[in-house]
Coordinates of C-alpha atoms in Angstrom, one line a residue:
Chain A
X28 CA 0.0 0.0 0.0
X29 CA 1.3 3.4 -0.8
X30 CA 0.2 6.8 -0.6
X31 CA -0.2 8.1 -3.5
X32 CA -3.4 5.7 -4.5
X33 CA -5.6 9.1 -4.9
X34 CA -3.7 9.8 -7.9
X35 CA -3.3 6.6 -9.6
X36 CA -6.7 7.2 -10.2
X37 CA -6.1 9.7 -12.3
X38 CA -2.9 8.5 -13.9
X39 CA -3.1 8.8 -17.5
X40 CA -6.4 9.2 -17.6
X41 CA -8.9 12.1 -17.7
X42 CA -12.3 11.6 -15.8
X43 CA -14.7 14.6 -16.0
X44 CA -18.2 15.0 -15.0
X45 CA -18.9 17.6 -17.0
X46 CA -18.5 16.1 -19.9
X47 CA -16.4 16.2 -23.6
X48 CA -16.2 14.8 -27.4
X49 CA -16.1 11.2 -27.8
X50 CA -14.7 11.4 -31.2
X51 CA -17.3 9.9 -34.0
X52 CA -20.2 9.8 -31.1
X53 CA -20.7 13.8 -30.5
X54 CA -20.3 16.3 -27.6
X55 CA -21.4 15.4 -24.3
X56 CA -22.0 18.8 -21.5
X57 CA -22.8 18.4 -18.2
X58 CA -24.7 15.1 -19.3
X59 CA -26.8 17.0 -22.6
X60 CA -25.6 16.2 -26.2
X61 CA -24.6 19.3 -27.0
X62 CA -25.5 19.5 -30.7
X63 CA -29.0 17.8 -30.2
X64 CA -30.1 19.7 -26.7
X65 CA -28.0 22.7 -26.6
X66 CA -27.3 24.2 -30.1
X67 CA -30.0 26.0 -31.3
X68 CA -32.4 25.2 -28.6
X69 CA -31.0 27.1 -25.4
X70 CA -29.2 30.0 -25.0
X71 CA -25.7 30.9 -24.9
X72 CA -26.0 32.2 -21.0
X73 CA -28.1 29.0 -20.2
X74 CA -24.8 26.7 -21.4
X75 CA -22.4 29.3 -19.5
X76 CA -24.7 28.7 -16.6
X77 CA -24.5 25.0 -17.1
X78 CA -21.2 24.8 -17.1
X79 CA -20.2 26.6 -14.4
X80 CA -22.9 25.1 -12.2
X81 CA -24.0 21.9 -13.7
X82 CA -27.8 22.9 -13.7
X83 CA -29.3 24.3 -16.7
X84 CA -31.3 26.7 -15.9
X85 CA -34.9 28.7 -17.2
X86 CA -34.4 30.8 -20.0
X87 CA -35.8 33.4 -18.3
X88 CA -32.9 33.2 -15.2
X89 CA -30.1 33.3 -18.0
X90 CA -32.0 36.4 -19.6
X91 CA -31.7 37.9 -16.3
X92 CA -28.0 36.7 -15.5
X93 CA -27.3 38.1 -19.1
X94 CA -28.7 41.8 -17.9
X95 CA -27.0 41.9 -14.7
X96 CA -23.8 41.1 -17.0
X97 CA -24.5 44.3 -19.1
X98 CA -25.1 46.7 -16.2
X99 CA -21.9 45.5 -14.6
X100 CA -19.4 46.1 -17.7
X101 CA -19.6 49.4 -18.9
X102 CA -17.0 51.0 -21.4
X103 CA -15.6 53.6 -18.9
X104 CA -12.1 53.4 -19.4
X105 CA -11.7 55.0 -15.4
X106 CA -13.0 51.8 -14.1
X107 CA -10.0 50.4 -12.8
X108 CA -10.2 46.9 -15.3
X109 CA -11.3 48.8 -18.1
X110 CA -8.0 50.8 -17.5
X111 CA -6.2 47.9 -18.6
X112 CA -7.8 47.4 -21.7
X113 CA -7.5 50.9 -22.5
X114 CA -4.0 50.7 -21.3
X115 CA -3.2 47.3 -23.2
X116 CA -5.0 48.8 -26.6
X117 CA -2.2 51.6 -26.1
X118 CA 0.1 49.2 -25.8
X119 CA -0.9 47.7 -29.1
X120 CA -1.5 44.5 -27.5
X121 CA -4.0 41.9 -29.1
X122 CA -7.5 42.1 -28.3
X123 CA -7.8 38.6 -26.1
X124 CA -4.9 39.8 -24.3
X125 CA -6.2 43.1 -23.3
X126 CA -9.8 41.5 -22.9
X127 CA -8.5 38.1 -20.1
X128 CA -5.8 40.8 -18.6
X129 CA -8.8 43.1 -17.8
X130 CA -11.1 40.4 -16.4
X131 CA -7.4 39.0 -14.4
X132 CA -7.7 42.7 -12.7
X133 CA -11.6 42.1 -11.8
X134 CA -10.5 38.7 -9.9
X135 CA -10.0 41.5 -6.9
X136 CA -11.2 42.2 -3.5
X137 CA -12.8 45.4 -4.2
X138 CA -14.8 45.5 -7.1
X139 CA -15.2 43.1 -10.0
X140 CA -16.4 39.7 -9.6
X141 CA -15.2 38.1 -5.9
X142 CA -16.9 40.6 -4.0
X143 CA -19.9 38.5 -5.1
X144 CA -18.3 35.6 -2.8
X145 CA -18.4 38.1 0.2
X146 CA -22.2 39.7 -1.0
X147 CA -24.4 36.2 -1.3
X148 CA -22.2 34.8 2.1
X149 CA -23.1 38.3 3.6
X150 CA -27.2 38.3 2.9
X151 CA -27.7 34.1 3.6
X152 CA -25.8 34.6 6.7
X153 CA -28.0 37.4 7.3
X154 CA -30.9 35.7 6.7
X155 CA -30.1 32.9 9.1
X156 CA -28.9 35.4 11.8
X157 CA -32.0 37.1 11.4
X158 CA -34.5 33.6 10.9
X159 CA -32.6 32.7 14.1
X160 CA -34.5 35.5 16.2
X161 CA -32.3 38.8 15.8
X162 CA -33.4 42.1 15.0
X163 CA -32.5 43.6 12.1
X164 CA -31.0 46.9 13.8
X165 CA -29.3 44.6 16.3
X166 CA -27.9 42.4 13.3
X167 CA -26.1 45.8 11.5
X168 CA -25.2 47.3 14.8
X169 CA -23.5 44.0 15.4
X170 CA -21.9 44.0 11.6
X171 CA -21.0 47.4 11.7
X172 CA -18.7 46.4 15.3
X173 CA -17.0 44.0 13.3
X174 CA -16.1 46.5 10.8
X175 CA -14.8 49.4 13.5
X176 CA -17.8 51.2 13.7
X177 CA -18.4 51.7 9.7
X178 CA -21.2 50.6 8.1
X179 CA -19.4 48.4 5.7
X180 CA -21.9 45.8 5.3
X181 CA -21.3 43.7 2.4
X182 CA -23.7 44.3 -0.8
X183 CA -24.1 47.7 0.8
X184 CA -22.4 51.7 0.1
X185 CA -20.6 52.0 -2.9
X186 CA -17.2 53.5 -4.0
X187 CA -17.2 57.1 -5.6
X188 CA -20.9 57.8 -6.1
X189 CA -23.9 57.0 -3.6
X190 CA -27.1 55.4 -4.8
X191 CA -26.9 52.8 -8.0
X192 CA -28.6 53.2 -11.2
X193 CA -28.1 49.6 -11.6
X194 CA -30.7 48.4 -9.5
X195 CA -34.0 49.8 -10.6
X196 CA -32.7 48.9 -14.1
X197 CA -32.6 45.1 -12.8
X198 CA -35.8 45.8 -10.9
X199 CA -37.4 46.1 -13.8
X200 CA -35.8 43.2 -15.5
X201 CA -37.0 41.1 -12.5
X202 CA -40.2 42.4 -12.9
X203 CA -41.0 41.8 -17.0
X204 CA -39.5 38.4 -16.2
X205 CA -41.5 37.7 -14.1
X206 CA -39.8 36.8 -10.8
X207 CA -41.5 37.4 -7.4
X208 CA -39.3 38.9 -4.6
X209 CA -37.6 36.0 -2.7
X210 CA -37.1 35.5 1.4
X211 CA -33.1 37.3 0.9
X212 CA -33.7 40.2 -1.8
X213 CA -36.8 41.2 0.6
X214 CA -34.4 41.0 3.9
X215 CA -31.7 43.0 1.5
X216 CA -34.8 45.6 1.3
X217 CA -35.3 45.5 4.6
X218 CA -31.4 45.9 5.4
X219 CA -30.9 48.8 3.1
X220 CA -34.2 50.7 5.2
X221 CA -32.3 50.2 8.4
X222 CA -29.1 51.3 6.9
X223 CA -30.5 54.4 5.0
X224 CA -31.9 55.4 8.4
X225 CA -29.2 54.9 10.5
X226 CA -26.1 55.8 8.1
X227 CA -27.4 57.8 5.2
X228 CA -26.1 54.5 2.8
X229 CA -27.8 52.0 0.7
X230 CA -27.5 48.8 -1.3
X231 CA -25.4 48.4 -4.4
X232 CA -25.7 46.0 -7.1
X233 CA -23.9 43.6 -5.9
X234 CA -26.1 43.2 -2.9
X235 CA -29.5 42.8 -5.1
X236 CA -27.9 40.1 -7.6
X237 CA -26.1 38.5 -4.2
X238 CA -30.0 38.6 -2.8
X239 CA -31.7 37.4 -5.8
X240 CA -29.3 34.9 -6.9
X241 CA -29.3 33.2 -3.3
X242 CA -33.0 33.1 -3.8
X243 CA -32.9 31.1 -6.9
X244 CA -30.3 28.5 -5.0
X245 CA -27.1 29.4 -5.7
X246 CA -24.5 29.6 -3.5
X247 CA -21.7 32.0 -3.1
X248 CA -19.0 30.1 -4.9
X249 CA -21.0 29.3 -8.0
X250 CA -22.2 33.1 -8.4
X251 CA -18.4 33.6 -8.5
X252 CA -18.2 30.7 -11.3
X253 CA -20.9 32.1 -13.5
X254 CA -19.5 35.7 -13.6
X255 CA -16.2 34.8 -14.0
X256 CA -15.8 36.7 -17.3
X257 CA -18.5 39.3 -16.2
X258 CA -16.3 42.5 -16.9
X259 CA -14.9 41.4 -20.5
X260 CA -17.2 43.2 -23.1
X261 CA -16.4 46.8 -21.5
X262 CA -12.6 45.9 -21.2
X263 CA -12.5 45.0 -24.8
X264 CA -14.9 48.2 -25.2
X265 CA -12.1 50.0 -24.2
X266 CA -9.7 48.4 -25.7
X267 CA -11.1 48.9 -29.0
X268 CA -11.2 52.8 -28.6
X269 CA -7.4 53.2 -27.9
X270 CA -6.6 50.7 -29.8
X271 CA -7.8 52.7 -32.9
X272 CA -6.2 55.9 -31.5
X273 CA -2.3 56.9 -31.6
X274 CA 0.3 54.4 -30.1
X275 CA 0.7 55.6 -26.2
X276 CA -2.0 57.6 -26.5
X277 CA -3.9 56.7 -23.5
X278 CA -3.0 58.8 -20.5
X279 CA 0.3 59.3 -22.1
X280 CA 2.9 60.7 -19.0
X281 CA 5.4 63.2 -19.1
X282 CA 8.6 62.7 -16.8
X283 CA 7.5 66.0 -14.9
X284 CA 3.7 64.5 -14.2
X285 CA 5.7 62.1 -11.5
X286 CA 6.1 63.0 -8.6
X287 CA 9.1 61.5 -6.8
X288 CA 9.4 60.6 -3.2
X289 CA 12.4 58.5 -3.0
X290 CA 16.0 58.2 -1.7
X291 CA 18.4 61.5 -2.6
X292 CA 20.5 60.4 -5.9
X293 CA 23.3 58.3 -4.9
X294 CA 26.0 55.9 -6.3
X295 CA 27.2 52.0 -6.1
X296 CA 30.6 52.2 -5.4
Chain B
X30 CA -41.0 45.9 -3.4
X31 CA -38.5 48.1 -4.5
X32 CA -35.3 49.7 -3.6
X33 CA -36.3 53.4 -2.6
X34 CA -33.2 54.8 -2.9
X35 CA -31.3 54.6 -6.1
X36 CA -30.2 58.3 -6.9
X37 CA -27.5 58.2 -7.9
X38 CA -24.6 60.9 -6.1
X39 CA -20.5 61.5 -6.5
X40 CA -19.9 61.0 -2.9
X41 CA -16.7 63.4 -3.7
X42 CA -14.0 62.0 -2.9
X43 CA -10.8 63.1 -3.9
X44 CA -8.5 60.9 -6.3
X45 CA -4.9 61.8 -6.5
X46 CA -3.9 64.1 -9.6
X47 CA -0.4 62.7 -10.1
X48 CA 1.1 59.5 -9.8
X49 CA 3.7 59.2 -6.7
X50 CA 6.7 57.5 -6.5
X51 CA 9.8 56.4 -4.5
X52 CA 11.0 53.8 -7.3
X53 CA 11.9 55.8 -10.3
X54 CA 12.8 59.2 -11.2
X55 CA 12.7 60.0 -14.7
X56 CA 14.5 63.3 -16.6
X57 CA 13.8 64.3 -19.8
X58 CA 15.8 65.7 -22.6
X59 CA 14.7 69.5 -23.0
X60 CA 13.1 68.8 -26.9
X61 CA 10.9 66.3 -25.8
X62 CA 8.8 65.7 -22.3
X63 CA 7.7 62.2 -22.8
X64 CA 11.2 61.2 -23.6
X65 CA 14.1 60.2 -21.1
X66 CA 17.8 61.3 -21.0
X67 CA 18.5 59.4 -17.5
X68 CA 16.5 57.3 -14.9
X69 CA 17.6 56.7 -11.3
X70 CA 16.3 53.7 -9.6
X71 CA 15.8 54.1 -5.9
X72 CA 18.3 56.7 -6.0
X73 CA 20.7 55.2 -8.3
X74 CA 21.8 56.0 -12.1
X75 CA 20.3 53.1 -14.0
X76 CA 23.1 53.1 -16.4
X77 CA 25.4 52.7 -12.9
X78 CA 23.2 49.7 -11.9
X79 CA 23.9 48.6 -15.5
X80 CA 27.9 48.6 -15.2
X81 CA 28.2 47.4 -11.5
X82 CA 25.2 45.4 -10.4
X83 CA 23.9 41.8 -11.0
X84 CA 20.3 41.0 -11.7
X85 CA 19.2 40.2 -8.8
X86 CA 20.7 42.5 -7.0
X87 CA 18.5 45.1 -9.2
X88 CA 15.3 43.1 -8.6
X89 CA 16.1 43.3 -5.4
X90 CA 16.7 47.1 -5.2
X91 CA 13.3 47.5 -6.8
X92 CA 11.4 45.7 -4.7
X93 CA 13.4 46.3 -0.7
X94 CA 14.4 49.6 -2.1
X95 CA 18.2 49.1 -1.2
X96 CA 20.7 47.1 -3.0
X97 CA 21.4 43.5 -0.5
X98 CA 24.0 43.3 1.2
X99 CA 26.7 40.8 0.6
X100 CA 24.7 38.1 2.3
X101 CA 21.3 39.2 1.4
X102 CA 22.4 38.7 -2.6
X103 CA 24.1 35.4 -1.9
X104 CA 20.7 34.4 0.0
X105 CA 18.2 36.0 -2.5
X106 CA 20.1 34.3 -5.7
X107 CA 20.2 31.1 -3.8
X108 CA 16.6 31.1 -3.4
X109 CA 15.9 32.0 -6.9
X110 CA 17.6 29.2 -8.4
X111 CA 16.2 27.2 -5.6
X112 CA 13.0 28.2 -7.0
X113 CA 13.7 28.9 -10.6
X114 CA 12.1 25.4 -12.3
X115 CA 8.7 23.5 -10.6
X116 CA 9.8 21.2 -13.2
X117 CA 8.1 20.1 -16.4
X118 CA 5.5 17.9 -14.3
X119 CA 3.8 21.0 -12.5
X120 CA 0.3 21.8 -13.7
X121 CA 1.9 25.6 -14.2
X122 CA 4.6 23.7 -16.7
X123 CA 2.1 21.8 -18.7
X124 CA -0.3 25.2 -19.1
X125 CA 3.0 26.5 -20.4
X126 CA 3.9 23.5 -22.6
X127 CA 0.2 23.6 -23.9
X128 CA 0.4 27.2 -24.7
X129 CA 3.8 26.5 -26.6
X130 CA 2.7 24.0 -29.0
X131 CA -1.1 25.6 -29.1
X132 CA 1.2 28.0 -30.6
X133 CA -0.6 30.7 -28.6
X134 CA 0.9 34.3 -29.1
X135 CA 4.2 33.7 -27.1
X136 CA 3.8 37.1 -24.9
X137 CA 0.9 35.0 -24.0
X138 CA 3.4 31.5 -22.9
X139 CA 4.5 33.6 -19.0
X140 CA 1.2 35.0 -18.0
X141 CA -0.4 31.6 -18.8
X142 CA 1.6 29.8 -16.7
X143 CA 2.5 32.4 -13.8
X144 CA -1.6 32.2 -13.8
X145 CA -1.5 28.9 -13.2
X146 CA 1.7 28.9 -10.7
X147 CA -0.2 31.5 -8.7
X148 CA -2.7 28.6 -7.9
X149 CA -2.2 27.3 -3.8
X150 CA -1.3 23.6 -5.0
X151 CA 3.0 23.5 -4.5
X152 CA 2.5 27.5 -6.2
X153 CA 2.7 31.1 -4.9
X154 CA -1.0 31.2 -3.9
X155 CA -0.9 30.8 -0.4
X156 CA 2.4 32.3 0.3
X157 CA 1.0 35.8 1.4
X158 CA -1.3 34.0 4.4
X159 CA 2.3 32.0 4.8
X160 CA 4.4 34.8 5.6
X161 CA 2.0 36.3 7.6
X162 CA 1.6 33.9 10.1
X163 CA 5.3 32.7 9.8
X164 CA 6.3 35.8 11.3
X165 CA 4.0 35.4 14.2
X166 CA 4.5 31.9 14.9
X167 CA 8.6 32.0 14.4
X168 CA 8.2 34.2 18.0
X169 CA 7.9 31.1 19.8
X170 CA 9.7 27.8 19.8
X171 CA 8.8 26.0 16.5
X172 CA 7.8 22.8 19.0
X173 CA 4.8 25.0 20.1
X174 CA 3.8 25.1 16.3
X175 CA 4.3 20.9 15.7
X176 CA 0.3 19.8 16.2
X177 CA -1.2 22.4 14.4
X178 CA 1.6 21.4 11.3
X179 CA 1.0 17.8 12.1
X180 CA -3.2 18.4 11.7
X181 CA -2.2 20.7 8.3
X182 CA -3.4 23.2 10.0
X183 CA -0.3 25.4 9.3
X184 CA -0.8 27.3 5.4
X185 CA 2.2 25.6 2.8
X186 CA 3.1 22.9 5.9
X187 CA 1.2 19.7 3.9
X188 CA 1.8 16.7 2.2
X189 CA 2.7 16.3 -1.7
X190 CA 0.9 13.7 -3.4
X191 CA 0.5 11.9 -0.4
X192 CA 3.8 12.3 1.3
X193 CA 6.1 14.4 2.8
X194 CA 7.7 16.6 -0.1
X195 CA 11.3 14.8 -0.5
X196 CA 12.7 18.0 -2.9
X197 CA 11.5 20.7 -0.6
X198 CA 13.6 18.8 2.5
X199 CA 16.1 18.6 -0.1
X200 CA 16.1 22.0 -1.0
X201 CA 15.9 23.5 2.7
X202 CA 19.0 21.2 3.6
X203 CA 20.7 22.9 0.8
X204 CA 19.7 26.9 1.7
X205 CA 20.5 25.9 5.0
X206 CA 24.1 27.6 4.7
X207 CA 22.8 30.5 3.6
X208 CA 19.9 31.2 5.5
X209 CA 20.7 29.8 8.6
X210 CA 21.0 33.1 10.8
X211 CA 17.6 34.1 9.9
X212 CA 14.9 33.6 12.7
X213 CA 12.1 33.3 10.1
X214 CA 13.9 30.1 8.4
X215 CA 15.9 29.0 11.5
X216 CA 11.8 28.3 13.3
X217 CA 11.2 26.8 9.9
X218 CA 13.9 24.2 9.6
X219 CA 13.5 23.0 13.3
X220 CA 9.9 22.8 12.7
X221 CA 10.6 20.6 9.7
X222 CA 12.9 18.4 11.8
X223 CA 10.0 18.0 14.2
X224 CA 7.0 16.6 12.0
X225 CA 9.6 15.4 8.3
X226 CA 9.4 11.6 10.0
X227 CA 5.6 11.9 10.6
X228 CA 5.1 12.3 7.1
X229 CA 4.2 15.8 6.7
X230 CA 6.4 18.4 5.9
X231 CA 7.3 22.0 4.2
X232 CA 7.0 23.3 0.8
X233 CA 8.8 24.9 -2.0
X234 CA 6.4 27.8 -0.9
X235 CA 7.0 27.3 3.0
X236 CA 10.6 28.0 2.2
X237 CA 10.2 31.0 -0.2
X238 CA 8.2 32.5 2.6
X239 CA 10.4 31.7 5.4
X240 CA 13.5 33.6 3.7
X241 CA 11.4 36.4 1.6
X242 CA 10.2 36.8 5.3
X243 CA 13.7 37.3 7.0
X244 CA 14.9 39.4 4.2
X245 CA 12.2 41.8 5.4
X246 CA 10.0 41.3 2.3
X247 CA 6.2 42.2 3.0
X248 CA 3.6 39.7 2.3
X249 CA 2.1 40.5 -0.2
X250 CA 4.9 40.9 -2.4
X251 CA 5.7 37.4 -1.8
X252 CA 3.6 35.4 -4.4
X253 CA 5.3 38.0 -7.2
X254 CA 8.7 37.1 -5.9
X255 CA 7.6 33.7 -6.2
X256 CA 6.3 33.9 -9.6
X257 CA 9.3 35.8 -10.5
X258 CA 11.3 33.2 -9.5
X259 CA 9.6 30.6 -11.2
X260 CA 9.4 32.4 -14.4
X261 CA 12.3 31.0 -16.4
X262 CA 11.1 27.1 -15.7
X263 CA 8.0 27.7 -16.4
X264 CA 8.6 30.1 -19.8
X265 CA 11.5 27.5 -21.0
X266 CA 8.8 24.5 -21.2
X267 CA 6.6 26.3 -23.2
X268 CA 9.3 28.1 -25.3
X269 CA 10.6 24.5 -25.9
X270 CA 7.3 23.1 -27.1
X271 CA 6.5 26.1 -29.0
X272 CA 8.2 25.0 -32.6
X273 CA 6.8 21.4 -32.2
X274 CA 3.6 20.2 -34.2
X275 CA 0.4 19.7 -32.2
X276 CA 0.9 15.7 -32.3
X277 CA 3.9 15.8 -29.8
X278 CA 1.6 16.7 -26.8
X279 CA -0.1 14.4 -25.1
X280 CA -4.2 14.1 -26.4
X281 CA -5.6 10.9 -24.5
X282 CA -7.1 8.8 -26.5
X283 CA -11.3 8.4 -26.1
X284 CA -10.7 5.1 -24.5
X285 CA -8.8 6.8 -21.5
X286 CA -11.3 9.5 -21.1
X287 CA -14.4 8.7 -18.5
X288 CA -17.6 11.2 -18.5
X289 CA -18.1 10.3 -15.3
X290 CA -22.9 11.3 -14.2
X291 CA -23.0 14.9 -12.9
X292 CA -23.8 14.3 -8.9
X293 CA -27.1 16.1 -9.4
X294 CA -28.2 14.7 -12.9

């Protein structure tokens, strides 16, 4: 007996569950035959869905998925990914590079896509907290300890601007779909009353997708899956326009615009 | 229901106008601004760096903001050749090798593969947490620290494949020399000496932290360095595969590939 059994397992061998061509027989996805159930018959967001989750879901959830990726990748080339596609176009560097390098700088802790980790955590702990026999005021008070006294509550206040446009957009999207409010987006609601009273702050968009998503039975980690790409189409946006502009001509520098605050000139030897 | 509050106001907050810098200092010749005539790094001439300092030593400027001492440039170039291949086997290698002979763009071949070395399995991913608590267990005796390795409970203090990692033992035997009078590796190695027989031991990563840590290194420049250090492995194996034809990569054949029922189908 050895220890290394685990692996043998997988020694020269590739065992997936979620699926791949069987030259001659067809495509298999996350157990669908790909050209006969997928192609054609379900949406491109429904298979990215799939694949990231392994549950195909209503057309009308992908539709909705597909929105909330639209108001979350806008072509501003401030926002700090988009500043690398603008950046990388400048730098005449292909368009997939400038495009994955972007969503790369969205994998961060605050903004882009993992905050969504920390926003559906943050409102199904919530919900339990407060299921369990807590008050809402007493749950912030008690969040806002943790965070030194701020109101920092996850899915809640956003950088720059207060208020976000993004949710009554979505609201309405939830509403010509068709979806009733669930048990977390109405306890978000109820949250962002509290907070508005007590702090002058509200919810952001991450909290309502967090809320809503956790209602239709995802959890935290595959939210993070299914938007893993979510910033791309404004990256490339923004790629595209300094791309077509002069070499180095986004937010070109000159030596005097730096401000140095280093060591006094000195030598090696 | 609906949200009641979704006006939308700058909250005002002032961004800096000017980027600010202690690394580089950049003069330009008088015809042109966006041009440079001479750079200082930290201080020094670039072109002085260029005649009278080794690589290393440079990277190590940038990053510590003084040149190493003697011993701190012996240590820090004995750690990056400790470090400088995870080998043609690790799953960083192979995303390099696939991107070779994919014949992906090659200014595409090192941020594949640093990607994939940045990952937590015998990578840079969970050097940061590593260094952090390294430098707040290596206050007490490293026998304090040998349950909570043995139970894994340590971050980069595992098992490979099953085992005890035999190169990384190797490897700290052989930076003992040079790293021996720091605390930070010193707590490290006795620790290892404590829990190697019970079958669970340190990690290329483990070490990287333990010395990035005593050269006074933050953590979270530590998963760079690490990727730095890994860069030329990892870019070589793709580079190598890069002019072979698509056939000399491994593509299992349909008999060795199992689509195993989704749990929830």
């Amino acid at each position: 007996m050895n220890n290394y059994q685990d692996w043998e397992h997988y020694h020269g061998c590739i065992v997936s569950a979620r699926g791949g061509w069987k030259i001659g027989e067809g495509v298999q996805c996350c157990g669908y035959d790909m050209m006969e159930d997928l192609v054609g018959k379900k949406t491109y967001m429904q298979v990215v869905i799939l694949n990231a989750t392994g549950r195909l879901p209503s057309k009308e959830l992908a539709d909705w998925i597909e929105a909330i990726h639209i108001c979350l990748s806008w072509p501003d080339p401030r926002i700090w990914c988009n500043r690398i596609g603008a950046l990388a176009g400048s730098a005449r560097t292909t368009a997939v590079a400038a495009s994955t390098l972007g969503v790369l700088a969205a994998d961060s802790k605050s903004y882009g896509i993992k905050p969504l980790i920390s926003g559906v955590g943050f409102i199904q702990y919530a919900y339990k907290e407060i299921t369990k026999g807590i008050s809402i005021d007493d749950f912030i008070t008690n969040e806002v300890k943790k965070n030194g006294g701020k109101p920092y509550l996850m899915g809640y206040i956003r950088p720059i601007a207060k208020g976000d446009e993004r949710i009554p957009a979505m609201e309405k999207v939830t509403k010509d779909l068709n979806f009733t409010i669930g048990k977390h987006l109405s306890l978000a609601y109820k949250i962002e009353e509290h907070l508005n009273k007590r702090f002058d702050e509200t919810m952001n968009v991450n909290g309502y997708v967090s809320a809503f998503l956790s209602d239709q039975g995802y959890s935290a980690e595959e939210v993070y899956r299914i938007f893993s790409s979510l910033v791309i189409s404004g990256v490339t946006a923004c790629y595209t326009d300094t791309r077509e502009r002069i070499k180095g001509g986004f937010s070109p520098l000159k030596t005097s615009d730096v401000t140095y605050t280093g060591k006094a000139l000195r030598t090696v030897k | 229901m609906k949200s009641s509050f979704s006006d939308v106001k700058s909250r005002g907050e002032q961004f800096s106008v000017k980027i600010e810098t202690k690394i580089t200092l950049e003069q330009s010749p008088e015809h042109n601004p966006y041009l440079v005539e001479k750079q200082f790094i930290h201080g020094y001439d670039h072109l002085d760096l260029l005649e009278n300092c080794n690589f290393a030593d440079v990277i190590y400027l940038l990053l510590r903001g003084e040149l190493p001492s003697k011993e701190q440039s012996i240590l820090f170039n004995k750690l990056a050749i400790a470090l400088i291949n995870p080998g043609v086997r690790h799953p960083a290698a192979q995303a390099s090798i696939i991107a070779g002979v994919g014949k992906s763009d090659t200014v595409n071949i090192l941020p594949i593969s640093l990607g994939v070395y940045g990952g937590t399995f015998d990578g840079a991913g969970e050097i940061e947490a590593t260094i952090r608590l390294f430098r707040k267990y290596a206050k007490k005796p490293a026998i304090e620290a040998k349950e909570e390795a043995l139970q894994e409970k340590i971050p980069s203090i595992t098992q490979h494949y099953g085992d005890a990692d035999t190169y990384a033992n190797t490897l700290i035997e052989n930076l003992l020399p040079y790293a021996k009078d720091g605390k930070i590796f010193s707590w490290l190695y006795q620790l290892q000496s404590l829990i190697y027989n019970e079958n669970i031991g340190i990690t290329k990563t483990s070490i990287c932290a333990a010395i990035l840590a005593d050269l006074g290194f933050q953590p979270r420049q530590g998963a760079s360095v690490m990727q730095l250090f890994a860069a030329p492995g990892l870019l070589a194996h793709g580079l190598e595969y890069s002019n072979k034809p698509l056939t000399s990569m491994v593509f299992e054949p349909d008999e060795a590939y199992t689509i195993e029922k989704l749990k929830n189908e």
